[in-house]
Coordinates of C-alpha atoms in Angstrom, one line a residue:
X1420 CA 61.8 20.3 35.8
X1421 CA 59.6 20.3 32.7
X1422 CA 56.8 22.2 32.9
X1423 CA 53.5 20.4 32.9
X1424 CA 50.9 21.6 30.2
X1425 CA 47.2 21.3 31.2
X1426 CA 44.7 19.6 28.9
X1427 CA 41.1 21.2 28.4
X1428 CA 38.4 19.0 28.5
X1429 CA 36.0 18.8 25.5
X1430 CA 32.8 20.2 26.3
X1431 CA 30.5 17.4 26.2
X1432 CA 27.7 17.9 23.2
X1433 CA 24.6 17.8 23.9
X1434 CA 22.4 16.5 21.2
X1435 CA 19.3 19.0 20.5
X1436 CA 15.5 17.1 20.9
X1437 CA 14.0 17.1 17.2
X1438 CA 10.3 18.3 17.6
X1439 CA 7.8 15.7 15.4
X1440 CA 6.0 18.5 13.3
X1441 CA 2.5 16.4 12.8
X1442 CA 1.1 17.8 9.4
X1443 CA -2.7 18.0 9.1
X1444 CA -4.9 19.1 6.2
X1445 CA -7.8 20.8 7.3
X1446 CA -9.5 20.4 3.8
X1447 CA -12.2 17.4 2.9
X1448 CA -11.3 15.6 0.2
X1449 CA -13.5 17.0 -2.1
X1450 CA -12.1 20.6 -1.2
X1451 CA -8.5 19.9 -1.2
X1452 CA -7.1 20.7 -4.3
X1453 CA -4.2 17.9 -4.3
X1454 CA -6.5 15.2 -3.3
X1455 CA -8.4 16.6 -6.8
X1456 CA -5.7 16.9 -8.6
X1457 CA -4.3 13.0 -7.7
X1458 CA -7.7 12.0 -8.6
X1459 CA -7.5 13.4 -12.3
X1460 CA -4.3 12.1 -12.7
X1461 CA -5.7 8.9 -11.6
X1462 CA -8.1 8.7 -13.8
X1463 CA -5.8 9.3 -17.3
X1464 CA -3.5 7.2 -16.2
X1465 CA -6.4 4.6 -16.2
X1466 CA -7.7 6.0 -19.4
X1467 CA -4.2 5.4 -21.1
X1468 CA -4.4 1.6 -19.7
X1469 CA -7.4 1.1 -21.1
X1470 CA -6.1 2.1 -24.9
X1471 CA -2.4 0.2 -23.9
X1472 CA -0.3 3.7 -24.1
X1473 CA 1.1 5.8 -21.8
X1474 CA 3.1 7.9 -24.0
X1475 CA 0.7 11.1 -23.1
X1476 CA 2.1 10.4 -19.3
X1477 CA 5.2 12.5 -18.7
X1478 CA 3.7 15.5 -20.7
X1479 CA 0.7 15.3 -18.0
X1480 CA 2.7 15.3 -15.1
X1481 CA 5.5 18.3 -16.6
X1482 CA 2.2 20.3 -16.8
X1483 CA 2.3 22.7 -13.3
X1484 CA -1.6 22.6 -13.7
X1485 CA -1.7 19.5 -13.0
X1486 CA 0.1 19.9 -9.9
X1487 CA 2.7 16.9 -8.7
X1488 CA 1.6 13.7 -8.6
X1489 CA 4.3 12.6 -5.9
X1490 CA 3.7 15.7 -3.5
X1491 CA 0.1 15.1 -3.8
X1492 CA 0.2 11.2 -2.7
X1493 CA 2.2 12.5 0.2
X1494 CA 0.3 14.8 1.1
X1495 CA -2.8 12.6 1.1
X1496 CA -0.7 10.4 3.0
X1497 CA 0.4 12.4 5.7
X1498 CA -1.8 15.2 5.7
X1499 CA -5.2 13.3 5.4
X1500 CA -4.4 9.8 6.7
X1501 CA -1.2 11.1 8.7
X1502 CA 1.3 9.0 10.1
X1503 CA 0.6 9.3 14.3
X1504 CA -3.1 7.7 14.0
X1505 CA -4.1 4.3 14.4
X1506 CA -5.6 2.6 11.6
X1507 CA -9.2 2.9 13.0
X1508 CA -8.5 6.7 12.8
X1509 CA -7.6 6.7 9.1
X1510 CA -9.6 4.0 7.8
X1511 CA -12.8 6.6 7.4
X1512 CA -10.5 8.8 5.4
X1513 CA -9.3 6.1 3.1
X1514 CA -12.9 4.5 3.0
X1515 CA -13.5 8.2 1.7
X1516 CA -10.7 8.2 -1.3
X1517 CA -12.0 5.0 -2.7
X1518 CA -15.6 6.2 -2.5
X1519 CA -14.2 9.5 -4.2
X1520 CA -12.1 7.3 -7.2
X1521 CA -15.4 5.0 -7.9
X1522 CA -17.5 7.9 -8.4
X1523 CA -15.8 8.1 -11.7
X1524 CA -16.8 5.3 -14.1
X1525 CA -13.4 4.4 -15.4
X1526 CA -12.2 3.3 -12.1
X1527 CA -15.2 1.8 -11.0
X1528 CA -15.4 -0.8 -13.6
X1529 CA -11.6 -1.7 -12.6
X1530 CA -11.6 -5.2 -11.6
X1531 CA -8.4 -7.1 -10.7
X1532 CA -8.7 -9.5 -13.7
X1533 CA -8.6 -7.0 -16.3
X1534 CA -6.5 -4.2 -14.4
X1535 CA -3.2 -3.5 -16.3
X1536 CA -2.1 -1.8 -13.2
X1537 CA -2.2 -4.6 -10.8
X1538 CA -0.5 -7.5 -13.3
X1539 CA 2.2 -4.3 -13.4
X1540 CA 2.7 -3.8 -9.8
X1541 CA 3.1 -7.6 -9.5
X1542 CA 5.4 -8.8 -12.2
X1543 CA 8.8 -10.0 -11.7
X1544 CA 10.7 -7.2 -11.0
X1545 CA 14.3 -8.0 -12.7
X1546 CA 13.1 -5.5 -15.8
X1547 CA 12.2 -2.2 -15.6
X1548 CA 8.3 -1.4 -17.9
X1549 CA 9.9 0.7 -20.3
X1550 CA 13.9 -0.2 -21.8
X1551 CA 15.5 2.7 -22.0
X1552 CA 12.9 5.8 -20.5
X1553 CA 13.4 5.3 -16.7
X1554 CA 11.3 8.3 -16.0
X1555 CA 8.4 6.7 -18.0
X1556 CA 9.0 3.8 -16.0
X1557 CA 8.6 5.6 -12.8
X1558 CA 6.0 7.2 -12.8
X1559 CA 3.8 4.4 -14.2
X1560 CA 5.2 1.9 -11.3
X1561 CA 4.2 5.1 -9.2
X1562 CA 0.6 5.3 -10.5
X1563 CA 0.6 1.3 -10.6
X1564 CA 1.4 1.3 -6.8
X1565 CA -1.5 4.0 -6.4
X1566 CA -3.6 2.7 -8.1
X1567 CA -3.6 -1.1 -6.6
X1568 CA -3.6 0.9 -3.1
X1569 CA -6.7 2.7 -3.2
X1570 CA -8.9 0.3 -5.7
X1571 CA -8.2 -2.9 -4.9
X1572 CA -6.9 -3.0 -1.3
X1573 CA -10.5 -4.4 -0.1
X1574 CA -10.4 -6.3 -3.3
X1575 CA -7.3 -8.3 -2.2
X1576 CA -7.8 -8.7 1.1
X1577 CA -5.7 -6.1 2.6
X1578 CA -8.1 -3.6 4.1
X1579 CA -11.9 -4.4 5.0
X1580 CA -14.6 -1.7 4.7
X1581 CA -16.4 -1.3 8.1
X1582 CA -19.7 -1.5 6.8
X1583 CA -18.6 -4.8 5.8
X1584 CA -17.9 -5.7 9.2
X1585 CA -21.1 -7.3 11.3
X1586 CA -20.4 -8.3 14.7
X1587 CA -23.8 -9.1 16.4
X1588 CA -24.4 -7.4 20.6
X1589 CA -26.8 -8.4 22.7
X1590 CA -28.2 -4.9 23.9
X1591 CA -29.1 -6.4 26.7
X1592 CA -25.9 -7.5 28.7
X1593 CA -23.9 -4.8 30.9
X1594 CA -21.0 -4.1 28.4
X1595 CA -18.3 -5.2 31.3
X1596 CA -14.5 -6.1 31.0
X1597 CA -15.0 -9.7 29.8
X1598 CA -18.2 -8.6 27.5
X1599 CA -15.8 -5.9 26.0
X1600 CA -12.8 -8.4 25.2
X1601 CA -15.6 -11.1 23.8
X1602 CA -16.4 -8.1 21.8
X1603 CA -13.3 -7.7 20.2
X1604 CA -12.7 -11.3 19.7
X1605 CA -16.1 -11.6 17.6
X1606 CA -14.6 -8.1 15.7
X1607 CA -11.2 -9.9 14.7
X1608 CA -12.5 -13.0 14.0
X1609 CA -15.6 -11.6 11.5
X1610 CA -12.3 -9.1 9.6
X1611 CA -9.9 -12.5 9.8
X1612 CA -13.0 -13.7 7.6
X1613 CA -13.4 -11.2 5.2
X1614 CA -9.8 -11.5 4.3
X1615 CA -9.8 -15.0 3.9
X1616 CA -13.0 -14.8 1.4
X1617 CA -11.1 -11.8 -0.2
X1618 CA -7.8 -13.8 -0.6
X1619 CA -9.9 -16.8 -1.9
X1620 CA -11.1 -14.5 -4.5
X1621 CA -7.6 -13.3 -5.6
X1622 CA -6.6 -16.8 -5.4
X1623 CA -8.8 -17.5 -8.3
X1624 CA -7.4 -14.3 -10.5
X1625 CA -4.2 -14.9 -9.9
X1626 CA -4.0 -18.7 -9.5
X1627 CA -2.5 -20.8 -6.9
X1628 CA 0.8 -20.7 -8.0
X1629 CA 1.5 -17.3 -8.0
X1630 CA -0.1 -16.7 -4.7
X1631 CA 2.7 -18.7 -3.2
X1632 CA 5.3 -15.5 -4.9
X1633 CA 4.9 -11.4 -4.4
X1634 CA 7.1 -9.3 -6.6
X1635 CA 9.5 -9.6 -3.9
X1636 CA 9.5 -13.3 -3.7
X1637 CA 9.4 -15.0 -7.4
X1638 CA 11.2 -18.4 -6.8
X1639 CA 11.4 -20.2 -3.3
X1640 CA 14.2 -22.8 -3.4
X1641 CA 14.3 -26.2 -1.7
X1642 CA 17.8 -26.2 -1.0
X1643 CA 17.1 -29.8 1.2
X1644 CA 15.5 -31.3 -2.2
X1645 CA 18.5 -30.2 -4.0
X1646 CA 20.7 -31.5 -1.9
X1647 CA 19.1 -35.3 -2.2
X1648 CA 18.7 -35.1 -5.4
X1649 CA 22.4 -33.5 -5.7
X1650 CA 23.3 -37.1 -3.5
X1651 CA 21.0 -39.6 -5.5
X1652 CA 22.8 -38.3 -8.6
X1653 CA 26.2 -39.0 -7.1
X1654 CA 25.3 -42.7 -6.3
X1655 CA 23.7 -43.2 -9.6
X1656 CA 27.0 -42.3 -10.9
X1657 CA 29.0 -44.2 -8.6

C-alpha cells in the first residue's frame, strides 16, 4: 500500500495595517523657509515672463540655495494645506499664500489677459514649450501650474475669498435646525454667484469659444452631425 504523504497548509498572510503619517508644518508662512523660498522662485519665474525668456530657469533651480522648487510645493501642499482637512480648514492658509505672493509687485499686477503663464498652462497640449529641452519644459509647465493656482484661482472662479462672501443673519432668530440649513443655503447660493460673475469675467479673456475646451478637451466631436452629413453626401451621390 503506498504510503500517503501529508500536505502542509500555507500559512495564511496577513496583510500589515499601513499607518497614515499626517505631516504638519508648525511654521507660518512667513517663517517657513520653503514657503520663502517657493515664493522667490515665484517671483523670477514671473520676472523672466515679463522679458519673454526663461533661459536663467534651470540654473535657478540647480542652485541648492534656492532650495527645490518641487519639494517646496509639496510641502506647502501637505504640510500647510495638508491633505486630511476640509476645504474650510485650508482655505485661510491658502487665502494667506496669495496675500503673501501679491505683496510683491510683480505678481500683483498679474492679470489673466496679459499672464504668459496662464495662456501656457491652457494651450493645446499635443507640443511640449520647449523642442528639444524637456527639463526646461518642465519646470516652466510646473511654475505655469503654480502660478495659475495661487494667483488666479479666485480670478477664474475656482476658489472664492471668504471676505468676499456676504450672507446676511437676522441676529434675532434662535439659530435652530431649519434656521441653520436656510443658512447654508443662502452661503452656497451667494459662492455659486461669485463663481458665475468670476467665470463671466474669464469668459471675456478667453472668449466663448474656448471656454467650451480645457487643455484636456480641445475639439468636441458631433459624431451624430457627421453621420447625416456622412448620409446626405451618399444620396447626393446616388
Amino acid at each position: 500500500m503506498a504510503s500517503q504523504r501529508r500536505i502542509k497548509q500555507p500559512k495564511k498572510y496577513k496583510q500589515k495595517k499601513s499607518k497614515l503619517i499626517r505631516y504638519t508644518c508648525s511654521s507660518s508662512l512667513q517663517q517657513c523657509p520653503r514657503i520663502q523660498n517657493l515664493i522667490k522662485c515665484l517671483k523670477f519665474h514671473r520676472e523672466l515672463d515679463k522679458l519673454q525668456t526663461h533661459d536663467a530657469l534651470l540654473a535657478y533651480v540647480d542652485d541648492a540655495n534656492n532650495g527645490n522648487v518641487v519639494n517646496d510645493w509639496t510641502h506647502f501642499l501637505m504640510g500647510h494645506l495638508g491633505d486630511a482637512k476640509t476645504i474650510k480648514e485650508t482655505q485661510p492658509q491658502f487665502e494667506a499664500m496669495y496675500d503673501e505672493l501679491v505683496r510683491i509687485d510683480i505678481l500683483k499686477e498679474c492679470t489673466l489677459d496679459t499672464c504668459g503663464a496662464y495662456q501656457r498652462n491652457n494651450r493645446k497640449r499635443d507640443k511640449t514649450l520647449f523642442e528639444g529641452d524637456s527639463q526646461l519644459s518642465f519646470y516652466v509647465d510646473f511654475l505655469d501650474t503654480i502660478h495659475c493656482n495661487v494667483l488666479h484661482s479666485f480670478e477664474c472662479g475656482f476658489r472664492v475669498r471668504s471676505s468676499d462672501i456676504i450672507v446676511e443673519n437676522d441676529d434675532h432668530e434662535e439659530m435652530n435646525d431649519e434656521n441653520e440649513k436656510l443658512l447654508q443655503k443662502k452661503y452656497l447660493s451667494e459662492v455659486l454667484r461669485l463663481g458665475r460673475l468670476a467665470r463671466d469675467r474669464l469668459e471675456s479673456v478667453r472668449g466663448v469659444e474656448t471656454m467650451k475646451h480645457s487643455k484636456f478637451v480641445t475639439e468636441t466631436i458631433d459624431h451624430e452631425s457627421d453621420d447625416e452629413e456622412k448620409g446626405d453626401n451618399e444620396e447626393v451621390r446616388d
